[in-house]
Coordinates of C-alpha atoms in Angstrom, one line a residue:
M27 CA -142.6 -23.3 117.1
T28 CA -144.3 -24.3 113.9
E29 CA -142.4 -25.4 110.7
Q30 CA -142.4 -22.9 107.9
A31 CA -144.4 -24.2 104.9
P32 CA -142.3 -24.8 101.7
E33 CA -142.6 -22.2 99.1
P34 CA -145.1 -22.8 96.3
Y35 CA -143.8 -24.1 93.0
E36 CA -143.9 -22.0 89.8
H37 CA -145.2 -23.4 86.6
V38 CA -142.5 -24.4 84.1
D39 CA -142.4 -22.7 80.7
E40 CA -144.2 -24.9 78.2
D41 CA -143.7 -22.6 75.2
W42 CA -141.5 -25.1 73.3
Q43 CA -141.9 -27.9 70.8
T44 CA -139.1 -30.5 71.3
A45 CA -137.5 -32.1 74.4
L46 CA -134.8 -34.7 74.9
A47 CA -134.8 -36.7 78.1
I48 CA -131.4 -38.1 79.0
V49 CA -131.4 -40.4 82.0
A50 CA -129.3 -43.3 83.3
H51 CA -131.7 -46.2 83.3
P52 CA -134.9 -47.6 81.9
D53 CA -137.6 -46.7 84.5
D54 CA -135.9 -43.4 85.5
M55 CA -138.4 -41.3 83.6
E56 CA -141.3 -43.4 84.8
Y57 CA -140.5 -42.8 88.5
G58 CA -142.0 -39.4 88.4
G59 CA -141.6 -37.8 85.0
A60 CA -143.7 -39.9 82.6
A61 CA -147.0 -38.1 83.4
A62 CA -145.4 -34.8 82.5
V63 CA -144.3 -36.4 79.2
A64 CA -147.8 -37.6 78.5
R65 CA -149.0 -34.0 79.0
W66 CA -146.5 -32.6 76.6
T67 CA -147.1 -35.2 73.8
S68 CA -150.8 -34.5 74.2
Q69 CA -150.0 -30.9 73.4
G70 CA -148.3 -32.0 70.1
K71 CA -144.8 -31.7 71.5
K72 CA -142.1 -34.2 70.5
V73 CA -140.2 -36.0 73.2
V74 CA -137.3 -38.4 72.7
Y75 CA -135.7 -40.6 75.3
V76 CA -132.0 -41.4 75.6
M77 CA -131.0 -44.1 78.2
V78 CA -127.3 -44.1 79.1
T79 CA -127.5 -47.7 80.2
S80 CA -129.8 -50.6 79.4
G81 CA -130.4 -51.3 83.1
E82 CA -128.8 -54.7 82.9
A83 CA -127.6 -54.7 86.6
G84 CA -131.1 -53.8 87.9
I85 CA -132.7 -57.2 88.7
D86 CA -130.8 -59.4 91.1
S87 CA -132.3 -62.6 89.9
L88 CA -131.5 -62.0 86.2
D89 CA -128.1 -62.2 84.6
P90 CA -127.2 -58.9 82.8
A91 CA -127.1 -60.6 79.4
Q92 CA -130.7 -61.6 79.8
C93 CA -131.8 -58.5 81.8
G94 CA -130.5 -55.8 79.5
P95 CA -132.7 -56.7 76.4
L96 CA -135.7 -57.3 78.7
R97 CA -135.4 -53.9 80.2
E98 CA -134.9 -52.2 76.9
A99 CA -138.1 -53.8 75.6
E100 CA -140.0 -52.7 78.7
Q101 CA -138.7 -49.2 78.3
I102 CA -139.8 -49.0 74.7
A103 CA -143.3 -50.2 75.7
S104 CA -143.4 -47.8 78.6
A105 CA -142.4 -44.8 76.4
R106 CA -145.1 -45.7 73.9
V107 CA -147.8 -45.3 76.6
V108 CA -146.9 -41.6 77.0
G109 CA -146.5 -40.9 73.2
V110 CA -142.7 -41.3 72.9
D111 CA -141.8 -43.2 69.7
T112 CA -138.0 -42.8 69.8
V113 CA -135.9 -44.5 72.6
E114 CA -132.2 -44.8 72.3
F115 CA -129.7 -46.7 74.5
L116 CA -126.1 -45.5 74.7
G117 CA -124.7 -48.8 76.1
H118 CA -122.7 -47.5 79.1
P119 CA -122.4 -50.2 81.8
D120 CA -125.2 -50.1 84.4
G121 CA -124.2 -49.4 88.0
V122 CA -120.8 -48.1 87.2
V123 CA -121.4 -45.1 84.9
E124 CA -118.5 -42.7 85.0
Y125 CA -118.7 -39.0 84.6
G126 CA -116.1 -38.1 82.0
L127 CA -115.3 -37.2 78.5
P128 CA -116.8 -40.3 76.8
L129 CA -120.1 -39.7 78.5
R130 CA -120.1 -36.0 77.7
R131 CA -119.3 -36.8 74.1
D132 CA -122.2 -39.2 73.8
I133 CA -124.6 -36.7 75.3
A134 CA -123.3 -33.9 73.1
R135 CA -123.8 -36.1 70.1
A136 CA -127.4 -36.9 71.1
V137 CA -128.2 -33.3 71.6
R138 CA -126.7 -32.3 68.2
R139 CA -128.7 -35.1 66.5
H140 CA -132.0 -34.3 68.0
R141 CA -131.7 -30.5 68.4
P142 CA -134.1 -30.1 71.3
D143 CA -135.5 -26.9 72.9
I144 CA -135.5 -28.5 76.4
V145 CA -133.4 -31.2 77.9
V146 CA -134.7 -33.3 80.8
T147 CA -132.5 -35.3 83.1
S148 CA -132.8 -37.0 86.6
N149 CA -132.0 -35.4 89.9
F150 CA -128.3 -35.4 90.3
R151 CA -128.1 -34.0 93.8
E152 CA -126.6 -36.2 96.6
T153 CA -130.0 -37.0 98.0
Y154 CA -133.7 -36.6 97.2
G155 CA -134.1 -34.4 100.2
G156 CA -133.3 -35.5 103.7
V157 CA -131.2 -38.6 104.1
F158 CA -132.4 -40.7 101.1
L159 CA -129.2 -41.1 99.1
N160 CA -129.2 -40.7 95.3
Q161 CA -127.7 -43.4 93.1
A162 CA -124.3 -42.9 91.6
D163 CA -125.4 -43.4 88.0
H164 CA -128.0 -40.6 88.4
V165 CA -125.4 -38.2 89.8
A166 CA -122.9 -39.0 87.0
V167 CA -125.5 -38.7 84.2
G168 CA -127.1 -35.6 85.4
R169 CA -123.9 -33.7 85.8
A170 CA -122.6 -35.0 82.4
T171 CA -125.9 -33.8 80.9
L172 CA -125.3 -30.2 82.2
D173 CA -121.9 -30.2 80.6
G174 CA -122.8 -32.2 77.5
V175 CA -125.5 -29.8 76.5
R176 CA -123.1 -27.0 76.6
D177 CA -120.5 -29.0 74.7
A178 CA -123.1 -29.6 72.0
G179 CA -123.0 -25.9 71.2
N180 CA -119.3 -25.5 71.0
R181 CA -117.8 -26.4 67.6
W182 CA -114.3 -26.7 69.1
V183 CA -115.2 -29.2 71.8
F184 CA -115.4 -32.8 70.5
R185 CA -114.4 -31.8 67.0
E186 CA -114.9 -35.3 65.8
L187 CA -118.6 -34.8 66.1
V188 CA -118.5 -32.2 63.3
A189 CA -116.5 -34.7 61.2
E190 CA -119.3 -37.2 61.9
G191 CA -121.8 -34.7 60.5
H192 CA -123.2 -33.4 63.7
E193 CA -123.1 -29.6 63.6
P194 CA -123.2 -27.6 66.9
W195 CA -126.6 -27.0 68.5
N196 CA -127.1 -23.9 70.7
G197 CA -130.8 -24.1 70.8
V198 CA -131.3 -25.7 74.2
R199 CA -133.1 -23.1 76.3
Q200 CA -133.3 -24.9 79.6
I201 CA -132.3 -28.1 81.4
W202 CA -134.8 -29.6 83.8
A203 CA -133.8 -32.1 86.5
V204 CA -136.8 -34.2 87.7
A205 CA -137.4 -34.6 91.4
S206 CA -134.5 -32.5 92.5
P207 CA -134.7 -31.4 96.2
E208 CA -133.7 -28.0 94.8
S209 CA -136.9 -27.8 92.6
K210 CA -138.7 -24.5 92.4
H211 CA -140.9 -25.3 89.4
A212 CA -143.4 -28.0 88.5
V213 CA -145.9 -29.1 85.8
D214 CA -149.5 -30.0 86.5
T215 CA -150.0 -33.7 85.7
T216 CA -153.5 -34.2 87.2
D217 CA -155.1 -35.0 83.8
H218 CA -152.3 -37.4 82.8
F219 CA -151.5 -39.1 86.1
D220 CA -153.1 -42.4 85.1
L221 CA -150.9 -42.5 81.9
G222 CA -147.9 -42.0 84.1
V223 CA -148.9 -45.0 86.3
A224 CA -149.6 -47.1 83.2
S225 CA -146.2 -46.2 81.8
L226 CA -144.4 -47.3 85.0
E227 CA -146.4 -50.5 85.1
E228 CA -144.9 -51.5 81.8
H229 CA -141.7 -52.2 83.7
K230 CA -143.2 -55.5 84.8
A231 CA -140.1 -57.5 85.4
Y232 CA -138.3 -54.6 87.1
L233 CA -141.2 -53.9 89.5
A234 CA -141.6 -57.6 90.3
G235 CA -137.9 -57.7 91.2
L236 CA -138.1 -54.6 93.4
G237 CA -141.2 -55.4 95.4
G238 CA -142.1 -53.3 98.4
A239 CA -143.3 -49.7 98.1
M240 CA -141.4 -48.9 94.9
G241 CA -142.8 -52.0 93.3
D242 CA -146.4 -50.6 93.6
A243 CA -146.5 -48.1 90.7
R244 CA -149.8 -46.4 91.7
E245 CA -149.0 -46.1 95.4
F246 CA -145.5 -44.7 94.8
L247 CA -146.6 -42.2 92.2
E248 CA -149.6 -41.0 94.2
G249 CA -147.3 -40.1 97.1
F250 CA -144.8 -38.4 94.7
G251 CA -147.4 -36.6 92.7
R252 CA -149.5 -35.3 95.6
G253 CA -146.5 -33.9 97.4
A254 CA -145.6 -31.8 94.3
G255 CA -149.2 -31.0 93.6
S256 CA -149.6 -29.5 97.1
R257 CA -147.0 -26.9 96.2
L258 CA -148.3 -26.1 92.8
G259 CA -152.0 -25.9 93.8
T260 CA -153.0 -28.9 91.8
R261 CA -153.9 -32.5 92.6
F262 CA -150.8 -34.0 91.0
A263 CA -147.6 -32.5 89.7
V264 CA -144.0 -33.3 88.8
P265 CA -141.2 -31.0 90.2
F266 CA -138.2 -29.8 88.3
E267 CA -135.0 -27.9 89.1
V268 CA -134.6 -25.5 86.1
F269 CA -131.3 -24.4 84.7
P270 CA -131.8 -21.6 82.1
L271 CA -129.3 -21.5 79.2
S272 CA -130.6 -18.6 77.1

């Protein structure tokens, strides 16, 4: 008995102008999503990055006080490679991010300030497919992003945000979760794959600390991108689980 081939991906809707990427750590966008961002900025779209943590617990050999600023600097350099000029850090503690009202409030505030058409976040499912477990911070941030985006549109949720001058924003049309095992859409990144690799390679200290397969930016992204591309009919692609809001 032969295995049934996975269903082809559909192309994401790219009829928009602004996107806000909300992820847990520096490097989360680069492990798959940066090539898509390079495509969008080349089209004249604006993309802003918001990192919930500074990744300070991510390198075993570095004390968090030293690691956090280093990883922030690497993330800013990485974002610049793919045309992203604005990178913000919310300051939640790396490795122990909690889903809850403070995180939802911070996300709602970011959405109201930047007023995006599309919000991008990380896969928040329990695994990446199969038995490869997801990381707790990714799960918490992704789920809080779903709720925080909706909170951003409700004047009577987090009323203090209005007092701060952040009026509600109901303009988010879709939320996209990168690399979700439930993905049914993707974006062709064939022409921007090398920029995605270069963006990940800016995380020099982090990659050196990782070592192994995930420490080789090109090798990792080739496997990731080809797998998605085979389901989109392109050489390389980035998959997304799409949540329509309007």
